[in-house]
Amino acid sequence: MTSSSQYISTRGTAPRLGFNDTLLAGLASDGGLYVPEEWPSVKHGSTDAPFAQRAAEILAPFVGDDIDSHALAAMCRDAYATFRDSHVAPLRELGDNRWLLELFHGPTLAFKDVALQLVGRLFDHVLTARGERITVVGATSGDTGSAAIDGVKHCANVSMVILYPQGRISEVQRRQMTTVHSANVHTVAIDGSFDDCQDLVKAMFNDRAFRDQHRLAAVNSINWARVLAQVVYYFTAIEQLHASDSAPVSFSVPTGNFGNVLSGWIARRIGANVGHLIVGSNANDILTRFFETQTMSAAGVVPTLSPSMDIQVSSNFERLLFEMNNRDGVATAAQMTKFRESKQLAVDAATFGTWIRPVFRGQRCSDADTLAKIAEVHRRHGVLVDPHTAVGLVATDACAAADEPVVTLATAHPAKFADAVAQATGERPALPAHMADLFDRPERTERLPNDLAAVQRFVVSATATR
Ligand SMILES: *Cc1c(COP(=O)(O)O)cnc(C)c1O
């Protein structure tokens, strides 16, 4: 059926790559993000197919001949066997025309497991076939690091070094990383902020000799395979609702880097029966302001109760911008350069009316509204939701019609953000059984100053000993 599936950069000048090279490349060499050269069309499937089977079917046209279909199906089965719910991403009804899509049944209790359990296996598969090794370096403000570590902890060909800001992530988040004792996994507490950690990672990637010598790779949310893996649950949610041929289903997505909601846009683009995409933001509301003013304007980051959405610039937006520019990479590159310099990016009315207004809705949500929503859902439905999910629910209320079917993505387990949930409800959600002893497990971590040379020395020693 398909032959080779090719990827091009949103900035127009990096080489075209196949799926496997795109997987390993992360960022394109011209600074852009990889997108498929052509969008395939994908049909809705059976309402009772297992999630792993639908994942393999939906991914196949994007992977092309780069990975044998049996191997792809086996990796999907293995990845989703790590989820505690047999449906992987089950729906829970929350009143008329409203559902939660529970994406937090994976090993580290956040939706990022859906992508990273598969991406770890894809890395290993491709590297084993090529006889190569890579070193993944990343910075985390909490959820990405733990999901990435769990995804690669069994990968023989991947070493991983994750930097996190000392004292600035929750204890559950830290312990989820520091209690993994695989020889290939290393965590480093940096005396600095999350931005300092990110700057250290960027500096390592910009040191070309260092990057090439240690085959540095990234697993941040701009990685194409992560975005792709998340497309699957938009299809399966609609299929579970038996809504493939009825009224379109809207999705409300608590949003930070625009990765998850972009996956929803892609699902819609390739054939899923998706209606509106509702973007929920916390006080870091660059996207909500964009929907209101047609201008993207970056501001400083404010800490909130939904820390995984405390992001100044949503990097995956560039993939949508490329489409809005009718796939003109040169125009997109010029816009991104201007945005970096002026912190402003304006879209003309015609483009906005074609691409944004018919599809996207946006709503911001304060910490007070977040707590009130957690309390209300608990009171009315007896369900505990985490603060990120609560932001999505507030956005659903604000943006959807009463008769519009809406699925709100539940992106984290309430126990991962137990303090906020307890503050709102007086009830402290318990960790699932497989993590009940998390606070008794021994931790292993390194502590380093905010100093590039020290971190590079550590990466060298970590990759040498594995
Ligand atoms: C990462 C994360 C988000 C934001 O997802 P994006 O893809 O960055 O928009 C929302 N909620 C939780 C719990 C997360 O971990």
Coordinates of C-alpha atoms and ligand atoms in Angstrom, one line a residue:
M1 CA 0.0 0.0 0.0
T2 CA 2.3 2.8 1.2
S3 CA 5.9 3.0 0.1
S4 CA 8.2 5.5 1.7
S5 CA 6.8 8.2 4.0
Q6 CA 8.9 11.4 3.8
Y7 CA 9.2 14.3 6.2
I8 CA 10.0 17.9 5.5
S9 CA 11.0 20.8 7.8
T10 CA 8.6 23.7 8.6
R11 CA 11.5 26.0 7.7
G12 CA 12.0 24.6 4.3
T13 CA 15.7 24.0 4.0
A14 CA 16.6 20.9 6.0
P15 CA 16.9 17.6 4.1
R16 CA 13.8 15.4 3.6
L17 CA 14.0 12.4 5.9
G18 CA 12.2 9.1 6.2
F19 CA 10.3 8.2 9.4
N20 CA 13.3 6.6 11.3
D21 CA 15.6 9.5 10.6
T22 CA 12.9 11.9 11.6
L23 CA 12.5 10.0 14.9
L24 CA 16.2 10.3 15.7
A25 CA 16.6 13.9 14.4
G26 CA 14.2 15.7 16.8
L27 CA 14.7 19.3 15.6
A28 CA 15.5 19.7 11.9
S29 CA 18.9 21.1 11.0
D30 CA 17.4 24.4 9.8
G31 CA 15.8 24.9 13.3
G32 CA 12.4 23.8 12.0
L33 CA 10.1 20.9 13.0
Y34 CA 9.5 17.9 10.8
V35 CA 6.0 17.3 9.3
P36 CA 4.9 14.7 6.8
E37 CA 5.4 15.7 3.2
E38 CA 1.8 14.7 2.6
W39 CA -1.1 14.0 4.9
P40 CA -2.4 10.5 4.4
S41 CA -6.1 9.8 5.0
V42 CA -7.1 7.5 7.8
K43 CA -10.5 5.9 8.3
H44 CA -12.3 5.3 11.6
G45 CA -12.1 1.7 12.7
S46 CA -13.9 -0.8 14.7
T47 CA -15.4 0.3 18.0
D48 CA -13.9 -2.7 19.9
A49 CA -10.5 -3.0 18.4
P50 CA -7.8 -3.0 21.1
F51 CA -6.0 0.3 21.5
A52 CA -2.6 -1.2 20.5
Q53 CA -4.1 -2.5 17.2
R54 CA -5.6 0.9 16.4
A55 CA -2.3 2.5 17.2
A56 CA -0.5 0.3 14.7
E57 CA -3.1 0.9 12.0
I58 CA -3.1 4.6 12.4
L59 CA 0.7 4.9 12.5
A60 CA 1.3 2.7 9.6
P61 CA 0.9 5.2 6.7
F62 CA 3.2 7.6 8.6
V63 CA 5.9 5.0 9.2
G64 CA 5.8 3.6 5.7
D65 CA 8.4 1.0 4.9
D66 CA 10.8 2.2 7.5
I67 CA 9.5 -0.3 10.0
D68 CA 8.1 -3.7 9.2
S69 CA 4.3 -3.8 10.1
H70 CA 4.7 -6.9 12.4
A71 CA 7.5 -5.2 14.3
L72 CA 5.4 -2.0 14.6
A73 CA 2.4 -3.9 15.9
A74 CA 4.5 -5.8 18.4
M75 CA 6.0 -2.5 19.7
C76 CA 2.5 -1.0 20.1
R77 CA 1.4 -4.1 22.0
D78 CA 4.4 -3.9 24.4
A79 CA 4.0 -0.2 24.9
Y80 CA 0.4 -0.3 25.8
A81 CA 0.6 -3.5 27.9
T82 CA 2.3 -1.2 30.5
F83 CA -1.0 0.6 31.1
R84 CA -3.1 -0.4 34.1
D85 CA -6.4 0.0 32.3
S86 CA -7.1 -2.6 29.6
H87 CA -8.7 0.1 27.4
V88 CA -5.5 2.1 27.8
A89 CA -7.4 5.4 27.3
P90 CA -10.9 4.8 28.7
L91 CA -13.8 7.3 28.7
R92 CA -15.7 8.3 31.7
E93 CA -19.1 10.1 31.4
L94 CA -19.4 13.4 33.2
G95 CA -22.9 14.5 32.6
D96 CA -24.9 15.1 29.3
N97 CA -22.6 15.3 26.3
R98 CA -19.5 15.4 28.4
W99 CA -16.8 12.9 28.9
L100 CA -13.3 12.6 30.4
L101 CA -10.7 10.7 28.3
E102 CA -8.4 9.2 31.0
L103 CA -4.9 9.3 29.6
F104 CA -3.2 8.8 32.9
H105 CA -3.1 5.0 33.3
G106 CA 0.5 4.6 32.1
P107 CA 3.5 3.9 34.3
T108 CA 4.1 7.6 35.4
L109 CA 0.5 8.7 35.6
A110 CA 0.5 11.4 32.9
F111 CA -0.6 11.4 29.2
K112 CA 3.0 11.7 28.1
D113 CA 3.3 7.9 28.7
V114 CA 1.1 7.3 25.7
A115 CA 3.7 8.7 23.4
L116 CA 6.9 7.9 25.3
Q117 CA 6.3 4.2 26.0
L118 CA 6.1 3.8 22.3
V119 CA 8.9 6.2 21.4
G120 CA 11.4 4.4 23.7
R121 CA 10.6 1.2 21.9
L122 CA 10.9 2.8 18.5
F123 CA 14.3 4.2 19.4
D124 CA 15.6 0.8 20.5
H125 CA 14.2 -0.9 17.4
V126 CA 15.8 1.5 14.9
L127 CA 19.1 1.8 16.8
T128 CA 19.5 -2.0 17.2
A129 CA 18.9 -2.5 13.5
R130 CA 21.5 0.1 12.7
G131 CA 24.0 -0.9 15.4
E132 CA 24.0 2.6 16.8
R133 CA 23.7 4.2 20.2
I134 CA 22.4 7.6 21.2
T135 CA 22.4 9.8 24.3
V136 CA 19.1 11.5 25.1
V137 CA 19.6 14.7 27.1
G138 CA 16.6 16.6 28.3
A139 CA 15.3 19.1 30.8
T140 CA 12.1 18.6 32.7
S141 CA 9.8 20.6 34.9
G142 CA 8.3 17.2 36.0
D143 CA 6.2 15.0 33.8
T144 CA 8.3 14.7 30.7
G145 CA 11.4 13.5 32.6
S146 CA 9.6 10.7 34.4
A147 CA 7.7 9.5 31.3
A148 CA 10.8 9.6 29.2
I149 CA 12.9 7.7 31.8
D150 CA 10.2 5.0 32.0
G151 CA 10.0 4.8 28.3
V152 CA 13.8 4.2 27.8
K153 CA 14.8 2.4 30.9
H154 CA 15.0 -1.0 29.1
C155 CA 16.6 0.4 25.9
A156 CA 20.1 -1.1 25.5
N157 CA 21.1 1.5 22.9
V158 CA 20.0 4.7 24.7
S159 CA 21.7 6.5 27.5
M160 CA 19.6 9.2 29.1
V161 CA 20.5 12.2 31.2
I162 CA 17.6 14.3 32.5
L163 CA 18.2 17.7 34.2
Y164 CA 15.6 19.0 36.7
P165 CA 15.6 22.2 38.8
Q166 CA 16.6 21.3 42.4
G167 CA 13.8 21.8 44.8
R168 CA 11.3 23.0 42.2
I169 CA 9.5 19.9 41.1
S170 CA 7.0 17.9 43.3
E171 CA 8.3 15.0 45.4
V172 CA 6.2 12.5 43.4
Q173 CA 7.7 13.8 40.2
R174 CA 11.2 13.7 41.6
R175 CA 10.9 10.2 43.0
Q176 CA 9.4 8.9 39.8
M177 CA 12.7 9.8 38.2
T178 CA 15.3 9.2 40.9
T179 CA 14.0 5.7 42.0
V180 CA 14.6 4.2 38.5
H181 CA 17.9 2.4 38.9
S182 CA 18.6 1.3 35.3
A183 CA 22.3 1.7 34.5
N184 CA 21.5 3.8 31.3
V185 CA 19.4 6.4 33.2
H186 CA 20.9 9.4 35.0
T187 CA 19.1 12.3 36.7
V188 CA 20.8 15.6 37.6
A189 CA 19.4 18.2 40.0
I190 CA 20.6 21.5 38.8
D191 CA 21.0 24.5 41.2
G192 CA 18.8 26.7 39.1
S193 CA 15.4 27.1 37.5
F194 CA 13.7 25.0 34.8
D195 CA 14.8 27.7 32.2
D196 CA 18.4 27.2 33.4
C197 CA 18.0 23.5 32.8
Q198 CA 16.6 24.1 29.3
D199 CA 19.4 26.5 28.5
L200 CA 22.0 23.9 29.5
V201 CA 20.4 21.4 27.2
K202 CA 20.2 23.9 24.3
A203 CA 23.9 24.8 24.9
M204 CA 24.9 21.1 24.6
F205 CA 23.0 20.8 21.4
N206 CA 24.6 24.0 20.0
D207 CA 28.0 22.6 20.8
R208 CA 28.3 20.8 17.5
A209 CA 31.4 18.7 18.3
F210 CA 29.9 17.6 21.6
R211 CA 26.6 16.8 20.0
D212 CA 28.0 14.7 17.2
Q213 CA 30.6 12.9 19.4
H214 CA 27.9 11.8 21.9
R215 CA 25.1 11.4 19.3
L216 CA 22.8 13.6 21.4
A217 CA 19.1 13.1 20.8
A218 CA 16.0 14.8 22.2
V219 CA 12.7 13.5 23.5
N220 CA 11.0 16.9 24.1
S221 CA 7.5 17.4 22.7
I222 CA 8.7 18.7 19.3
N223 CA 9.7 15.1 18.5
W224 CA 7.5 14.1 15.6
A225 CA 6.9 10.5 16.9
R226 CA 5.5 11.9 20.1
V227 CA 3.0 14.1 18.3
L228 CA 2.0 11.2 16.0
A229 CA 1.5 8.7 18.9
Q230 CA -1.0 11.1 20.5
V231 CA -3.2 11.2 17.3
V232 CA -4.4 7.7 18.2
Y233 CA -6.6 8.4 21.2
Y234 CA -8.6 11.1 19.3
F235 CA -9.6 8.3 16.9
T236 CA -10.3 5.7 19.6
A237 CA -12.3 8.2 21.8
I238 CA -14.7 8.9 18.9
E239 CA -14.9 5.1 18.1
Q240 CA -15.7 4.3 21.7
L241 CA -18.5 6.8 21.6
H242 CA -19.8 5.2 18.3
A243 CA -19.6 8.6 16.9
S244 CA -17.5 8.0 13.7
D245 CA -20.5 8.9 11.5
S246 CA -22.6 11.1 13.8
A247 CA -22.2 14.6 15.1
P248 CA -18.5 15.6 15.3
V249 CA -16.9 15.2 18.7
S250 CA -15.1 18.3 20.1
F251 CA -12.1 17.9 22.4
S252 CA -10.9 20.1 25.2
V253 CA -7.2 20.0 25.8
P254 CA -5.2 21.5 28.7
T255 CA -2.4 22.9 26.7
G256 CA 1.3 23.9 27.3
N257 CA 3.5 23.3 24.3
F258 CA 0.6 22.8 21.9
G259 CA 1.8 19.1 21.3
N260 CA -1.4 17.4 22.5
V261 CA -3.8 19.7 20.8
L262 CA -1.8 19.6 17.6
S263 CA -2.2 15.9 17.6
G264 CA -6.0 16.5 17.7
W265 CA -5.7 18.9 14.8
I266 CA -3.8 16.2 12.8
A267 CA -6.4 13.6 13.7
R268 CA -9.1 16.0 12.3
R269 CA -6.9 16.7 9.2
I270 CA -6.5 13.0 8.3
G271 CA -10.1 12.0 8.8
A272 CA -11.1 11.7 12.5
N273 CA -14.6 13.0 13.2
V274 CA -13.3 15.9 15.3
G275 CA -15.4 19.0 15.8
H276 CA -13.8 21.9 17.7
L277 CA -10.5 21.9 19.5
I278 CA -10.8 23.8 22.8
V279 CA -7.5 25.0 24.2
G280 CA -7.4 25.4 27.9
S281 CA -4.6 27.6 29.4
N282 CA -3.7 28.6 32.9
A283 CA -2.4 32.1 33.7
N284 CA 0.2 31.5 31.0
D285 CA -2.3 32.3 28.4
I286 CA -0.4 33.1 25.2
L287 CA -2.7 30.9 23.1
T288 CA -5.9 32.3 24.6
R289 CA -4.6 35.8 23.8
F290 CA -3.8 34.7 20.3
F291 CA -7.3 33.4 19.7
E292 CA -8.7 36.7 21.0
T293 CA -6.3 39.1 19.2
Q294 CA -4.9 37.2 16.2
T295 CA -1.4 38.1 17.6
M296 CA 1.0 35.8 19.5
S297 CA 2.8 37.8 22.0
A298 CA 5.2 36.2 24.5
A299 CA 5.2 37.1 28.2
G300 CA 7.1 35.9 31.3
V301 CA 6.2 32.5 32.8
V302 CA 4.0 32.6 36.0
P303 CA 4.0 29.6 38.3
T304 CA 0.5 28.0 38.7
L305 CA -1.2 24.9 40.1
S306 CA -0.9 23.3 36.7
P307 CA 2.9 23.4 36.3
S308 CA 3.1 21.2 33.2
M309 CA 1.4 24.1 31.3
D310 CA 3.6 26.9 32.7
I311 CA 5.2 27.6 29.3
Q312 CA 6.0 30.9 27.7
V313 CA 6.0 29.9 24.0
S314 CA 4.2 26.8 22.7
S315 CA 6.8 25.4 20.3
N316 CA 4.6 22.9 18.4
F317 CA 2.5 25.8 17.2
E318 CA 5.1 26.2 14.4
R319 CA 3.7 23.1 12.8
L320 CA 0.2 24.7 12.5
L321 CA 1.8 28.0 11.4
F322 CA 3.4 26.1 8.5
E323 CA 0.0 24.9 7.4
M324 CA -1.4 28.4 7.8
N325 CA 1.3 29.6 5.4
N326 CA 0.2 27.0 2.9
R327 CA 3.3 25.0 3.7
D328 CA 5.7 27.8 2.7
G329 CA 8.8 27.0 4.8
V330 CA 10.7 30.3 3.9
A331 CA 7.7 32.4 5.0
T332 CA 7.5 30.3 8.2
A333 CA 11.2 30.7 9.0
A334 CA 10.9 34.5 8.5
Q335 CA 7.9 34.7 10.9
M336 CA 9.7 32.6 13.5
T337 CA 12.9 34.8 13.3
K338 CA 10.8 37.9 13.7
F339 CA 8.9 36.3 16.6
R340 CA 12.2 35.5 18.3
E341 CA 13.3 39.1 18.0
S342 CA 10.1 41.1 18.6
K343 CA 8.2 38.5 20.7
Q344 CA 5.2 39.3 18.5
L345 CA 3.6 37.3 15.7
A346 CA 0.5 38.6 14.0
V347 CA -1.7 36.6 11.6
D348 CA -3.8 38.4 9.0
A349 CA -7.6 38.2 9.1
A350 CA -8.1 35.9 6.1
T351 CA -5.6 33.3 7.4
F352 CA -7.1 33.5 10.8
G353 CA -10.6 33.1 9.4
T354 CA -9.6 30.0 7.3
W355 CA -7.4 28.1 9.8
I356 CA -8.2 29.2 13.4
R357 CA -11.8 30.5 13.7
P358 CA -13.6 27.4 12.4
V359 CA -11.6 25.0 14.5
F360 CA -10.2 26.4 17.7
R361 CA -11.7 27.9 20.8
G362 CA -9.6 29.1 23.8
Q363 CA -10.1 29.9 27.4
R364 CA -7.8 30.8 30.3
C365 CA -8.3 29.6 33.8
S366 CA -7.0 31.1 37.1
D367 CA -5.8 29.0 40.0
A368 CA -8.9 29.9 41.9
D369 CA -11.1 28.7 39.1
T370 CA -9.0 25.5 38.9
L371 CA -9.6 24.7 42.5
A372 CA -13.3 25.5 42.3
K373 CA -13.6 23.2 39.3
I374 CA -11.8 20.3 41.1
A375 CA -14.2 20.8 44.1
E376 CA -17.3 21.0 41.9
V377 CA -16.5 17.8 39.9
H378 CA -15.9 16.0 43.2
R379 CA -19.2 17.2 44.7
R380 CA -21.3 16.6 41.6
H381 CA -19.8 13.4 40.2
G382 CA -17.7 12.0 43.0
V383 CA -14.6 12.1 40.8
L384 CA -11.2 13.6 41.6
V385 CA -9.5 15.4 38.8
D386 CA -6.0 16.8 38.7
P387 CA -5.4 20.6 38.2
H388 CA -4.5 20.3 34.5
T389 CA -7.6 18.4 33.7
A390 CA -9.6 21.0 35.7
V391 CA -8.3 23.7 33.4
G392 CA -9.6 21.7 30.5
L393 CA -13.0 21.3 32.1
V394 CA -13.3 25.1 32.8
A395 CA -12.5 25.7 29.1
T396 CA -15.2 23.1 28.1
D397 CA -17.8 25.0 30.1
A398 CA -16.8 28.3 28.6
C399 CA -16.5 27.3 25.0
A400 CA -18.9 24.5 24.2
A401 CA -22.6 24.5 23.4
A402 CA -24.8 22.3 25.7
D403 CA -25.7 19.9 22.9
E404 CA -22.1 19.6 21.6
P405 CA -20.4 16.3 22.5
V406 CA -17.1 17.2 24.2
V407 CA -14.4 15.0 25.4
T408 CA -12.0 16.7 27.9
L409 CA -8.5 15.1 28.0
A410 CA -7.6 14.1 31.6
T411 CA -3.9 14.5 31.3
A412 CA -2.7 13.5 34.7
H413 CA -3.7 11.2 37.6
P414 CA -5.0 13.3 40.6
A415 CA -2.4 11.6 42.9
K416 CA 0.4 13.2 40.8
F417 CA -0.8 16.6 42.0
A418 CA -2.3 15.6 45.3
D419 CA -1.6 18.8 47.2
A420 CA -3.9 20.9 44.9
V421 CA -6.5 18.2 44.9
A422 CA -6.5 18.0 48.7
Q423 CA -6.6 21.8 48.9
A424 CA -9.7 21.8 46.8
T425 CA -11.6 18.8 48.2
G426 CA -10.1 18.0 51.5
E427 CA -9.4 14.5 50.1
R428 CA -6.0 13.2 49.3
P429 CA -5.9 10.9 46.3
A430 CA -3.9 7.8 46.8
L431 CA -1.2 6.6 44.5
P432 CA -2.1 3.5 42.5
A433 CA -0.9 0.2 43.9
H434 CA 2.1 -0.1 41.7
M435 CA 3.5 3.1 43.2
A436 CA 2.2 2.8 46.8
D437 CA 5.8 2.3 48.0
L438 CA 7.3 5.2 46.0
F439 CA 8.2 7.1 49.1
D440 CA 10.1 4.1 50.5
R441 CA 12.2 3.4 47.4
P442 CA 15.9 4.5 47.5
E443 CA 16.7 7.6 45.4
R444 CA 19.7 8.0 43.2
T445 CA 20.5 11.4 41.7
E446 CA 23.5 13.7 41.0
R447 CA 23.5 17.4 42.0
L448 CA 25.4 19.9 39.9
P449 CA 25.8 23.7 39.7
N450 CA 24.3 25.6 36.8
D451 CA 27.5 25.2 34.8
L452 CA 27.8 23.9 31.3
A453 CA 31.3 22.4 31.6
A454 CA 30.3 20.5 34.8
V455 CA 27.1 19.1 33.1
Q456 CA 29.1 18.1 30.0
R457 CA 31.7 16.3 32.1
F458 CA 28.8 14.4 33.7
V459 CA 27.3 13.5 30.4
V460 CA 30.6 12.2 29.2
S461 CA 31.1 10.0 32.3
A462 CA 27.5 8.8 32.2
T463 CA 27.7 7.6 28.6
A464 CA 31.0 6.0 29.2
T465 CA 29.8 3.8 32.1
R466 CA 26.2 3.5 31.0
Ligands
LIG1 C1 2.7 18.1 29.4 C2 1.4 18.2 30.1 C3 0.4 19.1 29.5 C4 0.6 20.0 28.3 O1 0.7 19.2 27.1 P1 1.3 19.9 25.8 O2 1.4 18.8 24.8 O3 2.6 20.5 26.2 O4 0.3 21.0 25.4 C5 -0.8 19.1 30.2 N1 -1.1 18.4 31.3 C6 -0.2 17.6 31.8 C7 -0.5 16.8 33.0 C8 1.1 17.4 31.2 O5 2.0 16.6 31.7

